Amino acid sequence: MKTARILLRMVRADFLERVRRHAFLVTLALAAWLGYSVNAGQFMLRLDHYRGEYNSAWIGGLMATVVTTMLSLAGFYVVRNSVERDRITGVGQILAATPMRRPLYTLAKMLSNFLTLASMVAVLALAALAMQGIRGESAHVDWWPLLNPFLLIALPAMAVTAALAVFFECAPGLSGSAGNAIYAGLWATSISVALFTGWDMQGIRLLYSSMGAACRAAYPSYQGGFLIGYSGAVPVQTFVWEGVRWTGALMLERLMWVGVALGVALLAAVFFDRFDPAARRGGRRGPAAGGGEPAEGVPEAGPGALMDVVAPARLTPLGPAPSRGRLFALLRAELTLLYRSQPKWWRLVALGLLVAGFAMPPDISRRSILVAAWIWPLAAWSSMGAREVRHGVSGMIFSGPHPLLRQLPATWLAGFLLALAAGAGVGVRLAMAGDAAGVGAFLAGAAFVPSLALALGAWSNTPRAFEAVYTLLWYFGPLNQVPPLDYMGAWKESVALGAPWFYLAAVPVLVALATAGRSRRMRTA
């Protein structure tokens, strides 16, 4: 009983701490944007040339599909900072000095993550109710068919996502950019195999079977297609779907995923280092917080001990007053930070993409190499705008000369040059082919990406917001050929539609938002 009370208090404290941050508003805004996109018809669920009538069951199933496919990716990046936040703020060190057990901590973090994701699901449930009224194809609201996809399909999937976020933060080698890439690969694989195997965490196979049976009953010529996402202006015929016929076995199958989530959270406790800095560096563990013998090589505390271990500090003398050309020095420093923050193997892969962009024909290079080249620097871009706060040097950086007129433009320019360098092979091939529209779209995308990173980083103070938004945009736009979301003009249809120019127009807006966010941060630092 005492353990349960402690667990609930830890979950409540962590969730309230998240709710009081601006990043939580960004999270809800992302959910609201998803709801709007579905209402506007930008994301559809279609079976060949058929769709369900917009009654309560179909809208609930449609929204639940959006939740389990999109939020299982974006939500992972949104909540994947709970352990890191405790480490940065020093709360973790305080908790480590208590008798807190590791499984209890990882379980509390998983439940807090789940509450955050569940709040986004609640926003989409409200959007589903509004959508039925806006569409007007069925005026009668059936509450159970509307809500059961959220309760039995979406929430178990969010529980697994919440647990995986904790596991990736605790497991060695998965807490950094490599973990982000591995999770994105796992997510894409799980979506692909869900229709063909019983490993159906997102509930896609369940919805597909039920909707497909209703569609086949109405239209025997139905060929078994199942499309989630952007479909364009395709004429469709409608059929009536009354929802999944839930049996005890189906409910038990969905609840099994909650058990899987709890198991993953407890497994994360095995790798949780209990905020021991020695374990995080891969060395020997230091003395346990709250007591224990000191590790070998570490002097015991006592009078004069601090003098033995702390070397005399040497400060760099101040140079002459900054000149007008200081912007270039800042730009060089920003480029150095972006470049040296990545391992050597990352640079080798980036070089390979650059060479491949030169070697392949322009159309193929733009559709494949550019798409890969502009997801590869995700970790480098995501640190823009949030790096100073994450490393606790915002007070020092913001007290420098012209933090808004020089530092911020230097950061943006470094991100822009990184985008140009990563896709240089493709850009040169497009220029050599005389594709002026393609070159323009390439430059528009190169300007948009660092602008988005800087704005989201300046307001959220974490790289996760950019990682979530940009990964979704990249997945559905350039990778899955959704023209309105193709910010880099990877497909000729997107360029013909004018999509890259929309994102180019967004650049000054995003830079203005970044400036406002940085200014706000400077007043509170």
Short mmCIF file of C-alpha atoms in Angstrom, two decimals:
data_model
loop_
_atom_site.label_atom_id
_atom_site.label_comp_id
_atom_site.label_asym_id
_atom_site.label_seq_id
_atom_site.Cartn_x
_atom_site.Cartn_y
_atom_site.Cartn_z
CA MET A 1 0.00 0.00 0.00
CA LYS A 2 2.84 2.34 0.89
CA THR A 3 4.59 1.48 -2.38
CA ALA A 4 1.46 2.26 -4.39
CA ARG A 5 1.09 5.61 -2.62
CA ILE A 6 4.69 6.52 -3.38
CA LEU A 7 4.23 5.47 -7.00
CA LEU A 8 1.12 7.63 -7.41
CA ARG A 9 2.86 10.63 -5.87
CA MET A 10 5.84 10.24 -8.19
CA VAL A 11 3.55 9.97 -11.21
CA ARG A 12 1.50 12.98 -10.12
CA ALA A 13 4.57 15.14 -9.45
CA ASP A 14 6.18 14.27 -12.78
CA PHE A 15 2.99 14.83 -14.76
CA LEU A 16 2.28 18.19 -13.09
CA GLU A 17 5.86 19.26 -13.79
CA ARG A 18 5.29 18.53 -17.49
CA VAL A 19 1.92 20.28 -17.59
CA ARG A 20 3.48 23.50 -16.28
CA ARG A 21 5.99 23.66 -19.14
CA HIS A 22 5.45 25.37 -22.48
CA ALA A 23 6.42 22.14 -24.20
CA PHE A 24 3.17 20.60 -22.99
CA LEU A 25 1.21 23.27 -24.87
CA VAL A 26 3.26 22.43 -27.96
CA THR A 27 2.30 18.79 -27.41
CA LEU A 28 -1.41 19.59 -27.27
CA ALA A 29 -1.03 21.88 -30.28
CA LEU A 30 0.45 18.95 -32.21
CA ALA A 31 -2.56 16.82 -31.28
CA ALA A 32 -4.92 19.63 -32.32
CA TRP A 33 -3.11 19.91 -35.65
CA LEU A 34 -3.56 16.19 -36.24
CA GLY A 35 -7.26 16.51 -35.51
CA TYR A 36 -7.56 19.46 -37.88
CA SER A 37 -5.70 17.59 -40.64
CA VAL A 38 -8.12 14.69 -40.40
CA ASN A 39 -11.12 17.03 -40.34
CA ALA A 40 -9.79 18.87 -43.39
CA GLY A 41 -9.43 15.60 -45.28
CA GLN A 42 -5.63 15.78 -45.52
CA PHE A 43 -5.41 12.34 -43.90
CA MET A 44 -7.87 9.67 -44.95
CA LEU A 45 -8.57 6.03 -44.33
CA ARG A 46 -9.62 4.43 -47.60
CA LEU A 47 -10.23 0.85 -48.77
CA ASP A 48 -9.51 0.88 -52.51
CA HIS A 49 -12.08 3.41 -53.77
CA TYR A 50 -14.36 3.06 -50.79
CA ARG A 51 -14.63 4.62 -47.36
CA GLY A 52 -17.03 4.34 -44.48
CA GLU A 53 -19.87 6.75 -43.90
CA TYR A 54 -18.83 9.40 -41.39
CA ASN A 55 -20.82 7.95 -38.50
CA SER A 56 -19.55 7.63 -34.93
CA ALA A 57 -17.90 4.24 -35.48
CA TRP A 58 -15.99 5.24 -38.63
CA ILE A 59 -14.78 8.55 -37.21
CA GLY A 60 -13.68 6.83 -33.99
CA GLY A 61 -11.82 4.18 -36.00
CA LEU A 62 -10.27 6.79 -38.27
CA MET A 63 -9.01 8.91 -35.39
CA ALA A 64 -7.73 5.86 -33.51
CA THR A 65 -5.78 4.86 -36.60
CA VAL A 66 -4.21 8.31 -36.74
CA VAL A 67 -3.31 8.04 -33.05
CA THR A 68 -1.74 4.61 -33.25
CA THR A 69 0.23 5.29 -36.42
CA MET A 70 1.33 8.91 -36.00
CA LEU A 71 1.42 9.43 -32.24
CA SER A 72 3.26 6.17 -31.71
CA LEU A 73 6.12 7.87 -33.58
CA ALA A 74 5.81 11.55 -32.68
CA GLY A 75 4.70 10.80 -29.11
CA PHE A 76 7.85 8.77 -28.51
CA TYR A 77 10.02 11.84 -29.17
CA VAL A 78 7.67 14.07 -27.17
CA VAL A 79 7.92 12.06 -23.93
CA ARG A 80 11.44 10.72 -24.34
CA ASN A 81 13.12 13.12 -21.94
CA SER A 82 11.67 12.36 -18.52
CA VAL A 83 14.79 10.65 -17.11
CA GLU A 84 17.11 13.13 -18.82
CA ARG A 85 15.15 16.03 -17.34
CA ASP A 86 15.62 14.66 -13.82
CA ARG A 87 19.32 14.28 -14.55
CA ILE A 88 19.71 17.86 -15.81
CA THR A 89 17.63 19.56 -13.13
CA GLY A 90 19.30 17.66 -10.29
CA VAL A 91 16.05 16.05 -9.15
CA GLY A 92 17.50 12.68 -10.05
CA GLN A 93 20.41 13.09 -7.65
CA ILE A 94 17.97 13.91 -4.87
CA LEU A 95 15.85 10.86 -5.69
CA ALA A 96 18.97 8.69 -5.77
CA ALA A 97 19.70 9.69 -2.17
CA THR A 98 16.35 8.18 -1.08
CA PRO A 99 15.45 4.48 -0.69
CA MET A 100 13.67 4.69 -4.06
CA ARG A 101 13.83 1.40 -5.96
CA ARG A 102 14.73 1.32 -9.63
CA PRO A 103 11.61 -0.57 -10.84
CA LEU A 104 9.42 1.93 -9.01
CA TYR A 105 11.16 4.85 -10.71
CA THR A 106 10.97 3.47 -14.26
CA LEU A 107 7.34 2.44 -13.69
CA ALA A 108 6.49 5.95 -12.48
CA LYS A 109 8.16 7.48 -15.55
CA MET A 110 6.28 5.13 -17.85
CA LEU A 111 2.93 6.06 -16.26
CA SER A 112 3.76 9.77 -16.45
CA ASN A 113 4.64 9.37 -20.13
CA PHE A 114 1.37 7.52 -20.64
CA LEU A 115 -0.68 10.33 -19.03
CA THR A 116 0.98 12.86 -21.36
CA LEU A 117 0.16 10.76 -24.42
CA ALA A 118 -3.34 10.07 -23.11
CA SER A 119 -3.97 13.82 -22.92
CA MET A 120 -3.17 14.03 -26.63
CA VAL A 121 -5.56 11.13 -27.28
CA ALA A 122 -8.24 13.03 -25.36
CA VAL A 123 -7.76 16.07 -27.62
CA LEU A 124 -8.24 13.85 -30.67
CA ALA A 125 -11.34 12.28 -29.12
CA LEU A 126 -12.85 15.76 -28.81
CA ALA A 127 -11.81 16.43 -32.41
CA ALA A 128 -13.63 13.23 -33.44
CA LEU A 129 -16.83 14.47 -31.83
CA ALA A 130 -16.47 17.83 -33.61
CA MET A 131 -15.72 16.07 -36.89
CA GLN A 132 -19.00 14.16 -36.86
CA GLY A 133 -20.89 17.42 -36.47
CA ILE A 134 -18.85 19.13 -39.22
CA ARG A 135 -19.18 16.28 -41.73
CA GLY A 136 -22.89 15.94 -41.12
CA GLU A 137 -23.29 12.52 -42.77
CA SER A 138 -24.72 11.04 -39.57
CA ALA A 139 -26.27 13.32 -36.97
CA HIS A 140 -26.74 10.68 -34.25
CA VAL A 141 -23.77 10.27 -31.88
CA ASP A 142 -23.21 6.70 -30.65
CA TRP A 143 -20.83 7.12 -27.75
CA TRP A 144 -19.52 3.57 -27.39
CA PRO A 145 -18.68 3.06 -31.10
CA LEU A 146 -17.09 6.52 -31.08
CA LEU A 147 -14.95 6.05 -27.99
CA ASN A 148 -14.08 2.34 -27.88
CA PRO A 149 -11.34 2.65 -30.54
CA PHE A 150 -9.65 5.24 -28.32
CA LEU A 151 -10.01 3.15 -25.15
CA LEU A 152 -9.19 -0.31 -26.51
CA ILE A 153 -6.91 0.42 -29.47
CA ALA A 154 -5.23 3.80 -29.00
CA LEU A 155 -4.50 3.77 -25.26
CA PRO A 156 -2.78 0.33 -25.14
CA ALA A 157 -0.59 1.45 -28.07
CA MET A 158 0.27 4.65 -26.19
CA ALA A 159 1.18 2.57 -23.10
CA VAL A 160 3.72 0.62 -25.15
CA THR A 161 5.08 3.85 -26.65
CA ALA A 162 5.44 5.36 -23.18
CA ALA A 163 7.31 2.30 -21.90
CA LEU A 164 9.64 2.18 -24.92
CA ALA A 165 10.51 5.84 -24.34
CA VAL A 166 11.71 5.00 -20.82
CA PHE A 167 13.56 1.89 -22.02
CA PHE A 168 15.41 3.81 -24.74
CA GLU A 169 16.45 6.44 -22.17
CA CYS A 170 17.87 3.84 -19.80
CA ALA A 171 19.38 1.22 -22.11
CA PRO A 172 23.06 1.73 -22.99
CA GLY A 173 23.63 3.04 -26.50
CA LEU A 174 19.97 3.92 -27.09
CA SER A 175 19.70 7.23 -25.26
CA GLY A 176 21.20 9.34 -28.07
CA SER A 177 20.66 9.89 -31.76
CA ALA A 178 21.28 6.22 -32.53
CA GLY A 179 18.30 5.34 -30.36
CA ASN A 180 16.12 7.82 -32.23
CA ALA A 181 17.07 6.26 -35.56
CA ILE A 182 16.58 2.71 -34.26
CA TYR A 183 13.13 3.53 -32.91
CA ALA A 184 12.08 5.13 -36.21
CA GLY A 185 13.17 1.94 -37.98
CA LEU A 186 11.26 -0.25 -35.51
CA TRP A 187 8.18 1.91 -35.90
CA ALA A 188 8.24 1.73 -39.71
CA THR A 189 8.75 -2.03 -39.54
CA SER A 190 5.90 -2.53 -37.09
CA ILE A 191 3.53 -0.59 -39.35
CA SER A 192 4.56 -2.69 -42.35
CA VAL A 193 4.22 -6.09 -40.68
CA ALA A 194 1.06 -5.31 -38.67
CA LEU A 195 -1.23 -6.30 -41.55
CA PHE A 196 0.49 -9.65 -42.10
CA THR A 197 1.36 -10.86 -38.60
CA GLY A 198 -0.21 -11.07 -35.18
CA TRP A 199 2.23 -8.44 -33.89
CA ASP A 200 -0.42 -5.74 -34.06
CA MET A 201 0.41 -3.20 -31.39
CA GLN A 202 -1.28 -0.39 -33.36
CA GLY A 203 -4.49 -2.37 -33.90
CA ILE A 204 -4.28 -1.83 -37.66
CA ARG A 205 -4.91 -5.49 -38.53
CA LEU A 206 -7.95 -5.52 -36.25
CA LEU A 207 -9.49 -2.44 -37.89
CA TYR A 208 -8.57 -3.62 -41.38
CA SER A 209 -10.31 -6.98 -40.86
CA SER A 210 -13.49 -5.43 -39.50
CA MET A 211 -13.70 -2.57 -42.02
CA GLY A 212 -12.72 -4.83 -44.91
CA ALA A 213 -15.51 -7.30 -44.09
CA ALA A 214 -18.08 -4.48 -44.05
CA CYS A 215 -16.74 -3.07 -47.32
CA ARG A 216 -16.74 -6.47 -49.04
CA ALA A 217 -20.32 -7.07 -47.93
CA ALA A 218 -21.38 -3.80 -49.55
CA TYR A 219 -19.08 -4.00 -52.59
CA PRO A 220 -18.04 -7.56 -53.57
CA SER A 221 -15.53 -6.09 -56.05
CA TYR A 222 -13.40 -4.73 -53.18
CA GLN A 223 -9.80 -5.90 -53.77
CA GLY A 224 -8.47 -5.63 -50.22
CA GLY A 225 -6.66 -2.28 -50.40
CA PHE A 226 -6.09 -0.29 -47.22
CA LEU A 227 -4.69 3.25 -47.41
CA ILE A 228 -3.85 5.47 -44.45
CA GLY A 229 -2.71 9.03 -45.12
CA TYR A 230 -3.01 11.50 -47.96
CA SER A 231 -5.16 10.28 -50.84
CA GLY A 232 -5.71 13.38 -52.95
CA ALA A 233 -8.99 14.20 -54.67
CA VAL A 234 -10.02 10.63 -55.45
CA PRO A 235 -13.76 9.91 -55.87
CA VAL A 236 -14.89 7.28 -53.40
CA GLN A 237 -18.06 5.35 -52.66
CA THR A 238 -19.27 4.92 -49.11
CA PHE A 239 -20.47 2.02 -47.02
CA VAL A 240 -21.72 1.73 -43.45
CA TRP A 241 -19.38 0.37 -40.80
CA GLU A 242 -20.81 -0.13 -37.32
CA GLY A 243 -17.50 -0.66 -35.56
CA VAL A 244 -15.47 -3.58 -34.25
CA ARG A 245 -17.53 -6.36 -32.67
CA TRP A 246 -15.62 -6.72 -29.46
CA THR A 247 -15.36 -10.18 -27.93
CA GLY A 248 -13.64 -11.22 -24.74
CA ALA A 249 -10.70 -12.58 -26.71
CA LEU A 250 -10.24 -9.33 -28.64
CA MET A 251 -10.36 -7.24 -25.46
CA LEU A 252 -7.87 -9.58 -23.79
CA GLU A 253 -5.57 -9.24 -26.81
CA ARG A 254 -5.59 -5.44 -26.51
CA LEU A 255 -5.06 -5.56 -22.74
CA MET A 256 -2.08 -7.82 -23.35
CA TRP A 257 -0.28 -4.81 -24.79
CA VAL A 258 -0.72 -3.01 -21.47
CA GLY A 259 1.04 -5.95 -19.84
CA VAL A 260 3.80 -5.72 -22.45
CA ALA A 261 4.19 -2.03 -21.61
CA LEU A 262 4.54 -2.76 -17.89
CA GLY A 263 7.09 -5.47 -18.67
CA VAL A 264 9.17 -3.12 -20.83
CA ALA A 265 9.10 -0.48 -18.07
CA LEU A 266 10.34 -3.01 -15.51
CA LEU A 267 13.01 -4.23 -17.95
CA ALA A 268 14.25 -0.64 -18.23
CA ALA A 269 14.99 -0.75 -14.49
CA VAL A 270 17.72 -3.33 -15.19
CA PHE A 271 19.64 -0.73 -17.21
CA PHE A 272 18.72 2.33 -15.14
CA ASP A 273 21.96 3.76 -13.66
CA ARG A 274 20.26 5.48 -10.73
CA PHE A 275 21.91 8.76 -11.79
CA ASP A 276 25.37 7.43 -11.10
CA PRO A 277 27.71 9.53 -13.29
CA ALA A 278 30.42 6.85 -13.21
CA ALA A 279 28.03 4.25 -14.63
CA ARG A 280 26.86 6.74 -17.31
CA ARG A 281 30.47 7.22 -18.45
CA GLY A 282 30.89 3.47 -18.68
CA GLY A 283 33.37 3.34 -15.84
CA ARG A 284 33.21 1.88 -12.37
CA ARG A 285 30.26 2.79 -10.26
CA GLY A 286 30.87 5.31 -7.58
CA PRO A 287 29.64 5.03 -4.03
CA ALA A 288 25.92 4.53 -3.79
CA ALA A 289 23.99 7.64 -2.90
CA GLY A 290 23.20 7.76 0.74
CA GLY A 291 26.13 5.63 1.93
CA GLY A 292 28.56 2.91 0.93
CA GLU A 293 32.31 2.65 0.46
CA PRO A 294 33.99 5.02 -1.95
CA ALA A 295 35.17 3.53 -5.24
CA GLU A 296 38.80 2.71 -5.77
CA GLY A 297 40.83 5.75 -6.71
CA VAL A 298 38.34 8.21 -5.28
CA PRO A 299 39.69 10.06 -2.22
CA GLU A 300 37.59 9.98 0.91
CA ALA A 301 35.90 13.20 1.86
CA GLY A 302 37.52 15.16 4.64
CA PRO A 303 39.33 18.39 5.43
CA GLY A 304 41.58 19.27 2.55
CA ALA A 305 40.21 16.53 0.27
CA LEU A 306 38.71 19.09 -2.12
CA MET A 307 42.07 20.83 -2.42
CA ASP A 308 43.65 17.50 -3.46
CA VAL A 309 41.29 16.77 -6.34
CA VAL A 310 40.54 20.21 -7.74
CA ALA A 311 43.28 21.55 -9.99
CA PRO A 312 43.99 25.29 -10.08
CA ALA A 313 41.66 26.98 -12.52
CA ARG A 314 43.11 28.84 -15.49
CA LEU A 315 40.85 31.33 -17.17
CA THR A 316 41.27 32.55 -20.73
CA PRO A 317 41.96 36.30 -20.75
CA LEU A 318 39.49 38.50 -22.56
CA GLY A 319 40.59 39.56 -26.03
CA PRO A 320 40.03 42.89 -27.73
CA ALA A 321 36.54 44.26 -28.19
CA PRO A 322 34.49 42.35 -30.78
CA SER A 323 34.86 43.67 -34.27
CA ARG A 324 32.20 43.95 -36.96
CA GLY A 325 33.38 40.69 -38.47
CA ARG A 326 32.53 38.74 -35.31
CA LEU A 327 29.55 37.10 -37.05
CA PHE A 328 31.92 34.92 -39.08
CA ALA A 329 33.74 33.80 -35.94
CA LEU A 330 30.39 32.84 -34.41
CA LEU A 331 29.42 31.04 -37.60
CA ARG A 332 32.65 29.09 -37.54
CA ALA A 333 32.03 28.15 -33.90
CA GLU A 334 28.46 27.02 -34.67
CA LEU A 335 29.64 24.92 -37.60
CA THR A 336 32.30 23.36 -35.39
CA LEU A 337 29.66 22.46 -32.80
CA LEU A 338 27.43 20.85 -35.43
CA TYR A 339 30.30 18.96 -37.03
CA ARG A 340 32.14 17.74 -33.94
CA SER A 341 28.99 16.70 -32.14
CA GLN A 342 28.64 13.81 -34.60
CA PRO A 343 30.78 10.65 -34.57
CA LYS A 344 33.17 9.74 -37.41
CA TRP A 345 30.92 7.01 -38.83
CA TRP A 346 28.12 9.59 -39.12
CA ARG A 347 30.40 11.83 -41.17
CA LEU A 348 31.38 8.92 -43.42
CA VAL A 349 27.73 8.11 -44.17
CA ALA A 350 27.02 11.81 -44.86
CA LEU A 351 29.97 11.84 -47.26
CA GLY A 352 28.62 8.73 -48.98
CA LEU A 353 25.23 10.39 -49.48
CA LEU A 354 26.95 13.45 -50.88
CA VAL A 355 28.87 11.38 -53.45
CA ALA A 356 25.76 9.34 -54.31
CA GLY A 357 23.88 12.58 -54.99
CA PHE A 358 26.50 13.52 -57.57
CA ALA A 359 26.57 10.07 -59.17
CA MET A 360 22.87 9.37 -59.70
CA PRO A 361 20.49 10.93 -62.27
CA PRO A 362 18.79 14.11 -61.01
CA ASP A 363 15.26 12.70 -60.66
CA ILE A 364 16.34 9.56 -58.82
CA SER A 365 18.82 11.54 -56.75
CA ARG A 366 16.13 13.98 -55.64
CA ARG A 367 13.56 11.28 -54.77
CA SER A 368 15.93 9.01 -52.88
CA ILE A 369 19.29 10.53 -51.97
CA LEU A 370 17.98 13.94 -50.91
CA VAL A 371 15.28 12.33 -48.77
CA ALA A 372 17.95 10.29 -46.97
CA ALA A 373 20.46 13.14 -46.80
CA TRP A 374 18.02 15.47 -45.04
CA ILE A 375 16.99 13.04 -42.30
CA TRP A 376 20.57 12.05 -41.52
CA PRO A 377 21.51 15.36 -39.73
CA LEU A 378 18.35 15.20 -37.56
CA ALA A 379 20.33 15.07 -34.31
CA ALA A 380 22.53 18.01 -35.33
CA TRP A 381 19.59 20.23 -36.29
CA SER A 382 17.54 19.25 -33.24
CA SER A 383 20.07 20.82 -30.87
CA MET A 384 19.65 24.26 -32.45
CA GLY A 385 17.90 26.73 -30.18
CA ALA A 386 17.93 24.38 -27.19
CA ARG A 387 21.65 23.66 -26.82
CA GLU A 388 22.37 26.51 -24.41
CA VAL A 389 19.61 25.52 -21.97
CA ARG A 390 20.38 21.81 -22.14
CA HIS A 391 24.02 22.35 -21.22
CA GLY A 392 23.28 25.00 -18.58
CA VAL A 393 25.27 27.77 -20.26
CA SER A 394 22.37 29.99 -21.31
CA GLY A 395 23.29 32.68 -18.78
CA MET A 396 26.84 32.89 -20.10
CA ILE A 397 25.89 32.70 -23.79
CA PHE A 398 23.04 35.20 -23.57
CA SER A 399 25.23 37.71 -21.73
CA GLY A 400 27.55 37.87 -24.75
CA PRO A 401 27.41 40.73 -27.26
CA HIS A 402 24.38 40.86 -29.58
CA PRO A 403 22.78 37.52 -28.71
CA LEU A 404 19.85 38.23 -31.02
CA LEU A 405 21.52 40.10 -33.88
CA ARG A 406 24.63 37.92 -34.18
CA GLN A 407 24.36 34.67 -32.22
CA LEU A 408 20.93 33.67 -33.47
CA PRO A 409 21.65 34.44 -37.18
CA ALA A 410 24.95 32.56 -36.88
CA THR A 411 23.10 29.51 -35.52
CA TRP A 412 20.51 29.63 -38.33
CA LEU A 413 23.19 30.13 -40.99
CA ALA A 414 25.14 27.13 -39.69
CA GLY A 415 22.02 24.95 -39.97
CA PHE A 416 21.35 26.28 -43.47
CA LEU A 417 24.91 25.51 -44.59
CA LEU A 418 24.62 22.03 -43.07
CA ALA A 419 21.49 21.41 -45.17
CA LEU A 420 23.26 22.67 -48.31
CA ALA A 421 26.31 20.52 -47.62
CA ALA A 422 24.26 17.38 -46.88
CA GLY A 423 22.32 17.70 -50.14
CA ALA A 424 25.04 19.37 -52.23
CA GLY A 425 25.33 16.46 -54.63
CA VAL A 426 21.62 16.61 -55.47
CA GLY A 427 21.62 20.41 -55.73
CA VAL A 428 24.52 20.42 -58.18
CA ARG A 429 22.91 17.70 -60.31
CA LEU A 430 19.67 19.68 -60.49
CA ALA A 431 21.61 22.82 -61.50
CA MET A 432 23.54 20.91 -64.17
CA ALA A 433 20.25 19.59 -65.56
CA GLY A 434 18.87 23.15 -65.79
CA ASP A 435 16.01 22.35 -63.42
CA ALA A 436 15.49 25.87 -62.01
CA ALA A 437 12.31 24.92 -60.15
CA GLY A 438 14.06 21.94 -58.59
CA VAL A 439 16.99 24.10 -57.46
CA GLY A 440 14.56 26.64 -56.01
CA ALA A 441 12.71 23.92 -54.11
CA PHE A 442 16.04 22.57 -52.85
CA LEU A 443 17.05 26.00 -51.51
CA ALA A 444 13.60 26.52 -49.98
CA GLY A 445 13.86 23.23 -48.10
CA ALA A 446 17.40 24.04 -46.96
CA ALA A 447 16.14 27.32 -45.47
CA PHE A 448 13.01 25.81 -43.93
CA VAL A 449 14.62 22.98 -41.93
CA PRO A 450 16.95 25.08 -39.70
CA SER A 451 14.20 27.67 -39.26
CA LEU A 452 11.83 25.01 -37.92
CA ALA A 453 14.56 23.59 -35.68
CA LEU A 454 15.46 26.99 -34.27
CA ALA A 455 11.85 28.00 -33.57
CA LEU A 456 10.88 24.73 -31.88
CA GLY A 457 14.14 24.60 -29.92
CA ALA A 458 13.84 28.19 -28.71
CA TRP A 459 10.32 27.66 -27.38
CA SER A 460 10.50 24.08 -26.09
CA ASN A 461 14.12 24.17 -24.81
CA THR A 462 14.44 20.55 -25.87
CA PRO A 463 15.41 18.81 -29.12
CA ARG A 464 12.46 16.42 -28.84
CA ALA A 465 9.88 18.83 -30.27
CA PHE A 466 11.81 19.22 -33.52
CA GLU A 467 12.58 15.51 -33.71
CA ALA A 468 8.88 14.68 -33.40
CA VAL A 469 7.53 17.31 -35.82
CA TYR A 470 10.28 16.98 -38.41
CA THR A 471 10.23 13.17 -38.44
CA LEU A 472 6.48 13.18 -39.07
CA LEU A 473 6.81 15.83 -41.78
CA TRP A 474 9.64 13.94 -43.45
CA TYR A 475 7.86 10.57 -43.25
CA PHE A 476 4.55 11.70 -44.72
CA GLY A 477 5.92 14.36 -47.10
CA PRO A 478 9.04 13.42 -49.06
CA LEU A 479 9.07 9.72 -48.12
CA ASN A 480 5.39 8.87 -48.68
CA GLN A 481 4.73 11.35 -51.48
CA VAL A 482 2.18 13.58 -49.77
CA PRO A 483 2.62 16.71 -51.94
CA PRO A 484 1.41 19.36 -49.43
CA LEU A 485 3.98 18.09 -46.89
CA ASP A 486 6.88 17.75 -49.33
CA TYR A 487 8.92 20.74 -48.11
CA MET A 488 12.04 19.80 -50.11
CA GLY A 489 10.36 19.24 -53.50
CA ALA A 490 11.50 15.63 -53.74
CA TRP A 491 8.65 14.91 -56.16
CA LYS A 492 7.81 16.89 -59.28
CA GLU A 493 4.13 16.86 -58.31
CA SER A 494 5.02 18.77 -55.11
CA VAL A 495 6.95 21.41 -57.06
CA ALA A 496 4.10 21.75 -59.56
CA LEU A 497 1.69 22.18 -56.64
CA GLY A 498 3.94 24.91 -55.20
CA ALA A 499 4.44 23.21 -51.85
CA PRO A 500 8.12 24.26 -51.39
CA TRP A 501 7.18 27.92 -51.86
CA PHE A 502 4.72 27.67 -48.99
CA TYR A 503 7.51 26.42 -46.73
CA LEU A 504 9.83 29.15 -48.03
CA ALA A 505 7.22 31.74 -47.02
CA ALA A 506 7.14 30.16 -43.56
CA VAL A 507 10.86 30.79 -43.04
CA PRO A 508 10.60 34.46 -41.87
CA VAL A 509 7.68 33.54 -39.62
CA LEU A 510 9.66 30.75 -37.98
CA VAL A 511 12.75 32.95 -37.58
CA ALA A 512 10.59 35.62 -35.96
CA LEU A 513 9.19 32.99 -33.59
CA ALA A 514 12.71 31.83 -32.78
CA THR A 515 13.77 35.40 -32.04
CA ALA A 516 10.76 35.90 -29.77
CA GLY A 517 11.48 32.62 -27.98
CA ARG A 518 15.14 33.48 -27.49
CA SER A 519 14.20 36.96 -26.23
CA ARG A 520 11.79 35.46 -23.72
CA ARG A 521 14.44 33.03 -22.55
CA MET A 522 16.99 35.84 -22.14
CA ARG A 523 14.63 37.67 -19.79
CA THR A 524 14.20 34.60 -17.58
CA ALA A 525 17.74 33.16 -17.73
#
